[in-house]
Structure formats: C-alpha cells, structure tokens
C-alpha cells in the first residue's frame, strides 16, 4: 500500500508539473499573439491611411482634369482671324487632347481600386481582431481549466501524502 501511495503521489506531482508547464506555454502564446496583433494593426493603420491619401490625391487630380477638359468654349478662342503671320507648314492648331477621357477613366479606376483595397484591409482587420479575441478567450478558458485541474490534483496529492504518513505510522506502530 505504501508503494501505491508513493506512485500515486509521484504521478500527481508529474501531472501538476506538466499542467504548470502547459499554462506557462499558453501564457507565452497569448503574449506573442498580442504582439503579433499589435503589428498587424499598425500595418492595417498604415494601409488604410495610404489608401485614403491616394483616394484624396486622385480625387483632386480628377477635379482639376474635369475643370480643364470640361470647359468647352471659354479657353478656346472663337473663330477669329489669326494674329500675325500664318503658322509655318507642319504646325497644326492647338487643340485639347481627345484621349483625355481615357486618362480620367484610368484615374477613376485607380481611385476605385484604392477604395476597394481600403475596404478589403478593413474587413481583414475585423477578421483578424475577431480571431485574436476568440484565441484569447479560448486560451484563457483553457488556462482556467488547467488551473482548476492543478488545484484538484494538489488536493488529491495532499490526501495521498496524508494517507501515506498514516500508513507509515500504523506500520511502525505494528512493528
């Protein structure tokens, strides 16, 4: 019976040590996850800031281009006789670029892409935050469960140690 109790005490002690090591590892993982989450959030903030700045600049560029290409007759001289001698051969009259619409639609597309990238980053951030919160919740629950298990095993070990002492005393009393 003494050997059984000693083996039980040894097994409980090892189980308690294992649980303590697992708890310590979980706490390290929690800390790392927090640090990683912080880095991800900083990247997110930078991305969103960059995309918003891009959108703002593109919107300003579009406004300027629309103003320039939107004015039809105010900048174009009305049909007047040219002043001075006629232009040399090979020179054409100055006209606004007809391909301006292509440039403006390209800028609009880039702005749309920047907005989409911002929205994607926001969704990614929300998903990452939720995953982190779930991880923290699960890890804390696991730590709590393991802590309770340590308490239970410690109580069992204390009872086994008490029983071992009583058994040894009764054995000595018999001898």
PDB file of C-alpha atoms in Angstrom:
ATOM      1  CA  UNK A   1       0.000   0.000   0.000  1.00  0.00           C
ATOM      2  CA  UNK A   2       2.881   2.394   0.739  1.00  0.00           C
ATOM      3  CA  UNK A   3       4.323   1.822  -2.750  1.00  0.00           C
ATOM      4  CA  UNK A   4       0.928   2.512  -4.338  1.00  0.00           C
ATOM      5  CA  UNK A   5       0.613   5.771  -2.434  1.00  0.00           C
ATOM      6  CA  UNK A   6       4.162   6.832  -3.337  1.00  0.00           C
ATOM      7  CA  UNK A   7       3.481   6.060  -7.019  1.00  0.00           C
ATOM      8  CA  UNK A   8       0.209   7.989  -6.848  1.00  0.00           C
ATOM      9  CA  UNK A   9       1.964  10.975  -5.268  1.00  0.00           C
ATOM     10  CA  UNK A  10       4.707  10.824  -7.911  1.00  0.00           C
ATOM     11  CA  UNK A  11       2.168  10.617 -10.764  1.00  0.00           C
ATOM     12  CA  UNK A  12       0.142  13.518  -9.354  1.00  0.00           C
ATOM     13  CA  UNK A  13       3.297  15.625  -8.916  1.00  0.00           C
ATOM     14  CA  UNK A  14       4.318  14.963 -12.533  1.00  0.00           C
ATOM     15  CA  UNK A  15       0.799  15.788 -13.757  1.00  0.00           C
ATOM     16  CA  UNK A  16       0.830  19.047 -11.793  1.00  0.00           C
ATOM     17  CA  UNK A  17       4.249  19.986 -13.199  1.00  0.00           C
ATOM     18  CA  UNK A  18       3.048  19.213 -16.725  1.00  0.00           C
ATOM     19  CA  UNK A  19      -0.064  21.348 -16.234  1.00  0.00           C
ATOM     20  CA  UNK A  20       2.030  24.232 -14.907  1.00  0.00           C
ATOM     21  CA  UNK A  21       4.330  23.990 -17.939  1.00  0.00           C
ATOM     22  CA  UNK A  22       1.306  23.950 -20.281  1.00  0.00           C
ATOM     23  CA  UNK A  23      -0.126  27.040 -18.574  1.00  0.00           C
ATOM     24  CA  UNK A  24       3.216  28.847 -18.884  1.00  0.00           C
ATOM     25  CA  UNK A  25       3.374  27.955 -22.594  1.00  0.00           C
ATOM     26  CA  UNK A  26      -0.178  29.235 -23.141  1.00  0.00           C
ATOM     27  CA  UNK A  27       0.687  32.498 -21.433  1.00  0.00           C
ATOM     28  CA  UNK A  28       3.710  32.890 -23.735  1.00  0.00           C
ATOM     29  CA  UNK A  29       1.483  32.191 -26.752  1.00  0.00           C
ATOM     30  CA  UNK A  30      -1.007  34.799 -25.533  1.00  0.00           C
ATOM     31  CA  UNK A  31       1.768  37.368 -25.210  1.00  0.00           C
ATOM     32  CA  UNK A  32       3.107  36.583 -28.684  1.00  0.00           C
ATOM     33  CA  UNK A  33      -0.385  36.719 -30.172  1.00  0.00           C
ATOM     34  CA  UNK A  34      -0.877  40.136 -28.576  1.00  0.00           C
ATOM     35  CA  UNK A  35       2.396  41.405 -30.031  1.00  0.00           C
ATOM     36  CA  UNK A  36       1.581  39.980 -33.468  1.00  0.00           C
ATOM     37  CA  UNK A  37      -1.881  41.530 -33.318  1.00  0.00           C
ATOM     38  CA  UNK A  38      -0.329  44.895 -32.492  1.00  0.00           C
ATOM     39  CA  UNK A  39       1.979  44.664 -35.529  1.00  0.00           C
ATOM     40  CA  UNK A  40      -0.924  43.645 -37.781  1.00  0.00           C
ATOM     41  CA  UNK A  41      -2.946  46.599 -36.533  1.00  0.00           C
ATOM     42  CA  UNK A  42      -0.098  49.031 -37.264  1.00  0.00           C
ATOM     43  CA  UNK A  43       0.173  47.622 -40.804  1.00  0.00           C
ATOM     44  CA  UNK A  44      -3.586  47.999 -41.164  1.00  0.00           C
ATOM     45  CA  UNK A  45      -3.480  51.624 -39.998  1.00  0.00           C
ATOM     46  CA  UNK A  46      -0.702  52.384 -42.490  1.00  0.00           C
ATOM     47  CA  UNK A  47      -2.511  50.672 -45.360  1.00  0.00           C
ATOM     48  CA  UNK A  48      -5.787  52.457 -44.707  1.00  0.00           C
ATOM     49  CA  UNK A  49      -4.021  55.789 -44.301  1.00  0.00           C
ATOM     50  CA  UNK A  50      -2.119  55.275 -47.574  1.00  0.00           C
ATOM     51  CA  UNK A  51      -5.255  54.275 -49.462  1.00  0.00           C
ATOM     52  CA  UNK A  52      -7.222  57.244 -48.154  1.00  0.00           C
ATOM     53  CA  UNK A  53      -4.400  59.621 -49.100  1.00  0.00           C
ATOM     54  CA  UNK A  54      -4.268  58.036 -52.564  1.00  0.00           C
ATOM     55  CA  UNK A  55      -8.008  58.464 -52.995  1.00  0.00           C
ATOM     56  CA  UNK A  56      -7.815  62.092 -51.890  1.00  0.00           C
ATOM     57  CA  UNK A  57      -4.984  62.887 -54.329  1.00  0.00           C
ATOM     58  CA  UNK A  58      -6.701  61.130 -57.218  1.00  0.00           C
ATOM     59  CA  UNK A  59      -9.960  62.921 -56.486  1.00  0.00           C
ATOM     60  CA  UNK A  60      -8.115  66.265 -56.556  1.00  0.00           C
ATOM     61  CA  UNK A  61      -6.403  65.332 -59.840  1.00  0.00           C
ATOM     62  CA  UNK A  62      -9.737  64.345 -61.354  1.00  0.00           C
ATOM     63  CA  UNK A  63     -11.296  67.618 -60.265  1.00  0.00           C
ATOM     64  CA  UNK A  64      -8.526  69.586 -61.963  1.00  0.00           C
ATOM     65  CA  UNK A  65      -8.769  67.495 -65.137  1.00  0.00           C
ATOM     66  CA  UNK A  66     -12.560  67.771 -65.244  1.00  0.00           C
ATOM     67  CA  UNK A  67     -12.333  71.536 -64.857  1.00  0.00           C
ATOM     68  CA  UNK A  68      -9.774  71.768 -67.647  1.00  0.00           C
ATOM     69  CA  UNK A  69     -11.431  69.410 -70.088  1.00  0.00           C
ATOM     70  CA  UNK A  70     -14.937  70.419 -69.055  1.00  0.00           C
ATOM     71  CA  UNK A  71     -14.575  73.999 -70.273  1.00  0.00           C
ATOM     72  CA  UNK A  72     -15.501  73.841 -73.920  1.00  0.00           C
ATOM     73  CA  UNK A  73     -15.568  77.355 -75.214  1.00  0.00           C
ATOM     74  CA  UNK A  74     -14.141  79.574 -72.511  1.00  0.00           C
ATOM     75  CA  UNK A  75     -10.499  78.834 -73.282  1.00  0.00           C
ATOM     76  CA  UNK A  76     -10.850  78.168 -76.998  1.00  0.00           C
ATOM     77  CA  UNK A  77     -10.737  81.335 -78.984  1.00  0.00           C
ATOM     78  CA  UNK A  78     -13.800  81.946 -81.033  1.00  0.00           C
ATOM     79  CA  UNK A  79     -13.243  81.895 -84.732  1.00  0.00           C
ATOM     80  CA  UNK A  80     -11.136  84.955 -85.230  1.00  0.00           C
ATOM     81  CA  UNK A  81      -8.607  85.785 -87.788  1.00  0.00           C
ATOM     82  CA  UNK A  82      -5.194  84.654 -86.589  1.00  0.00           C
ATOM     83  CA  UNK A  83      -2.992  87.458 -85.399  1.00  0.00           C
ATOM     84  CA  UNK A  84       0.363  87.735 -87.073  1.00  0.00           C
ATOM     85  CA  UNK A  85       1.713  85.729 -89.946  1.00  0.00           C
ATOM     86  CA  UNK A  86       0.271  82.283 -90.718  1.00  0.00           C
ATOM     87  CA  UNK A  87       1.961  79.364 -88.875  1.00  0.00           C
ATOM     88  CA  UNK A  88       4.769  77.589 -90.701  1.00  0.00           C
ATOM     89  CA  UNK A  89       3.914  74.429 -92.630  1.00  0.00           C
ATOM     90  CA  UNK A  90       3.648  71.281 -90.456  1.00  0.00           C
ATOM     91  CA  UNK A  91       2.201  73.094 -87.421  1.00  0.00           C
ATOM     92  CA  UNK A  92      -1.368  72.416 -86.545  1.00  0.00           C
ATOM     93  CA  UNK A  93      -3.678  74.452 -84.427  1.00  0.00           C
ATOM     94  CA  UNK A  94      -3.590  73.669 -80.688  1.00  0.00           C
ATOM     95  CA  UNK A  95      -6.482  71.552 -79.509  1.00  0.00           C
ATOM     96  CA  UNK A  96      -7.181  69.707 -76.300  1.00  0.00           C
ATOM     97  CA  UNK A  97      -6.197  66.064 -76.272  1.00  0.00           C
ATOM     98  CA  UNK A  98      -9.114  63.900 -77.351  1.00  0.00           C
ATOM     99  CA  UNK A  99      -7.742  60.985 -75.271  1.00  0.00           C
ATOM    100  CA  UNK A 100      -8.273  62.903 -72.025  1.00  0.00           C
ATOM    101  CA  UNK A 101     -11.299  60.737 -71.256  1.00  0.00           C
ATOM    102  CA  UNK A 102      -9.073  57.652 -71.207  1.00  0.00           C
ATOM    103  CA  UNK A 103      -6.706  59.239 -68.697  1.00  0.00           C
ATOM    104  CA  UNK A 104      -9.582  60.347 -66.491  1.00  0.00           C
ATOM    105  CA  UNK A 105     -11.215  56.928 -66.577  1.00  0.00           C
ATOM    106  CA  UNK A 106      -7.847  55.373 -65.693  1.00  0.00           C
ATOM    107  CA  UNK A 107      -7.518  57.699 -62.702  1.00  0.00           C
ATOM    108  CA  UNK A 108     -11.095  56.882 -61.678  1.00  0.00           C
ATOM    109  CA  UNK A 109     -10.274  53.161 -61.899  1.00  0.00           C
ATOM    110  CA  UNK A 110      -7.175  53.596 -59.745  1.00  0.00           C
ATOM    111  CA  UNK A 111      -9.254  55.519 -57.181  1.00  0.00           C
ATOM    112  CA  UNK A 112     -11.866  52.740 -57.217  1.00  0.00           C
ATOM    113  CA  UNK A 113      -9.123  50.153 -56.713  1.00  0.00           C
ATOM    114  CA  UNK A 114      -7.706  52.158 -53.798  1.00  0.00           C
ATOM    115  CA  UNK A 115     -11.172  52.294 -52.204  1.00  0.00           C
ATOM    116  CA  UNK A 116     -11.594  48.531 -52.705  1.00  0.00           C
ATOM    117  CA  UNK A 117      -8.168  47.900 -51.162  1.00  0.00           C
ATOM    118  CA  UNK A 118      -9.097  50.059 -48.168  1.00  0.00           C
ATOM    119  CA  UNK A 119     -12.361  48.134 -47.696  1.00  0.00           C
ATOM    120  CA  UNK A 120     -10.527  44.809 -48.028  1.00  0.00           C
ATOM    121  CA  UNK A 121      -7.993  45.928 -45.412  1.00  0.00           C
ATOM    122  CA  UNK A 122     -10.829  46.919 -43.066  1.00  0.00           C
ATOM    123  CA  UNK A 123     -12.506  43.517 -43.494  1.00  0.00           C
ATOM    124  CA  UNK A 124      -9.171  41.784 -42.959  1.00  0.00           C
ATOM    125  CA  UNK A 125      -8.582  43.801 -39.803  1.00  0.00           C
ATOM    126  CA  UNK A 126     -12.029  42.945 -38.454  1.00  0.00           C
ATOM    127  CA  UNK A 127     -11.463  39.237 -39.160  1.00  0.00           C
ATOM    128  CA  UNK A 128      -8.007  39.285 -37.576  1.00  0.00           C
ATOM    129  CA  UNK A 129      -9.324  41.099 -34.486  1.00  0.00           C
ATOM    130  CA  UNK A 130     -12.158  38.587 -34.087  1.00  0.00           C
ATOM    131  CA  UNK A 131      -9.755  35.646 -34.496  1.00  0.00           C
ATOM    132  CA  UNK A 132      -7.442  37.179 -31.886  1.00  0.00           C
ATOM    133  CA  UNK A 133     -10.307  37.751 -29.443  1.00  0.00           C
ATOM    134  CA  UNK A 134     -11.500  34.161 -29.942  1.00  0.00           C
ATOM    135  CA  UNK A 135      -7.957  32.862 -29.378  1.00  0.00           C
ATOM    136  CA  UNK A 136      -7.608  34.886 -26.174  1.00  0.00           C
ATOM    137  CA  UNK A 137     -10.997  33.702 -24.919  1.00  0.00           C
ATOM    138  CA  UNK A 138     -10.239  30.034 -25.660  1.00  0.00           C
ATOM    139  CA  UNK A 139      -6.738  30.230 -24.206  1.00  0.00           C
ATOM    140  CA  UNK A 140      -7.948  31.914 -21.018  1.00  0.00           C
ATOM    141  CA  UNK A 141     -10.658  29.262 -20.625  1.00  0.00           C
ATOM    142  CA  UNK A 142      -8.046  26.534 -21.105  1.00  0.00           C
ATOM    143  CA  UNK A 143      -5.708  28.166 -18.571  1.00  0.00           C
ATOM    144  CA  UNK A 144      -8.573  28.385 -16.086  1.00  0.00           C
ATOM    145  CA  UNK A 145      -9.467  24.715 -16.616  1.00  0.00           C
ATOM    146  CA  UNK A 146      -5.850  23.632 -16.165  1.00  0.00           C
ATOM    147  CA  UNK A 147      -5.553  25.765 -13.021  1.00  0.00           C
ATOM    148  CA  UNK A 148      -8.620  24.037 -11.557  1.00  0.00           C
ATOM    149  CA  UNK A 149      -7.102  20.691 -12.512  1.00  0.00           C
ATOM    150  CA  UNK A 150      -3.896  21.660 -10.667  1.00  0.00           C
ATOM    151  CA  UNK A 151      -5.933  22.504  -7.557  1.00  0.00           C
ATOM    152  CA  UNK A 152      -7.777  19.164  -7.738  1.00  0.00           C
ATOM    153  CA  UNK A 153      -4.584  17.175  -8.256  1.00  0.00           C
ATOM    154  CA  UNK A 154      -2.882  19.088  -5.443  1.00  0.00           C
ATOM    155  CA  UNK A 155      -5.749  18.165  -3.130  1.00  0.00           C
ATOM    156  CA  UNK A 156      -5.526  14.524  -4.232  1.00  0.00           C
ATOM    157  CA  UNK A 157      -1.761  14.570  -3.664  1.00  0.00           C
ATOM    158  CA  UNK A 158      -2.206  16.101  -0.200  1.00  0.00           C
ATOM    159  CA  UNK A 159      -4.707  13.368   0.707  1.00  0.00           C
ATOM    160  CA  UNK A 160      -2.358  10.694  -0.648  1.00  0.00           C
ATOM    161  CA  UNK A 161       0.565  12.159   1.328  1.00  0.00           C
ATOM    162  CA  UNK A 162      -1.566  12.272   4.464  1.00  0.00           C
ATOM    163  CA  UNK A 163      -2.645   8.675   3.908  1.00  0.00           C
ATOM    164  CA  UNK A 164       0.988   7.685   3.299  1.00  0.00           C
ATOM    165  CA  UNK A 165       2.069   9.247   6.604  1.00  0.00           C
ATOM    166  CA  UNK A 166      -0.767   7.486   8.442  1.00  0.00           C
ATOM    167  CA  UNK A 167       0.065   4.184   6.785  1.00  0.00           C
ATOM    168  CA  UNK A 168       3.764   4.505   7.681  1.00  0.00           C
ATOM    169  CA  UNK A 169       2.879   5.416  11.280  1.00  0.00           C
ATOM    170  CA  UNK A 170       0.491   2.496  11.630  1.00  0.00           C
ATOM    171  CA  UNK A 171       3.131   0.183  10.098  1.00  0.00           C
ATOM    172  CA  UNK A 172       5.738   1.439  12.608  1.00  0.00           C
ATOM    173  CA  UNK A 173       3.252   1.066  15.431  1.00  0.00           C
ATOM    174  CA  UNK A 174       2.689  -2.568  14.486  1.00  0.00           C
ATOM    175  CA  UNK A 175       6.388  -3.330  14.445  1.00  0.00           C
TER     176      UNK A 175
END
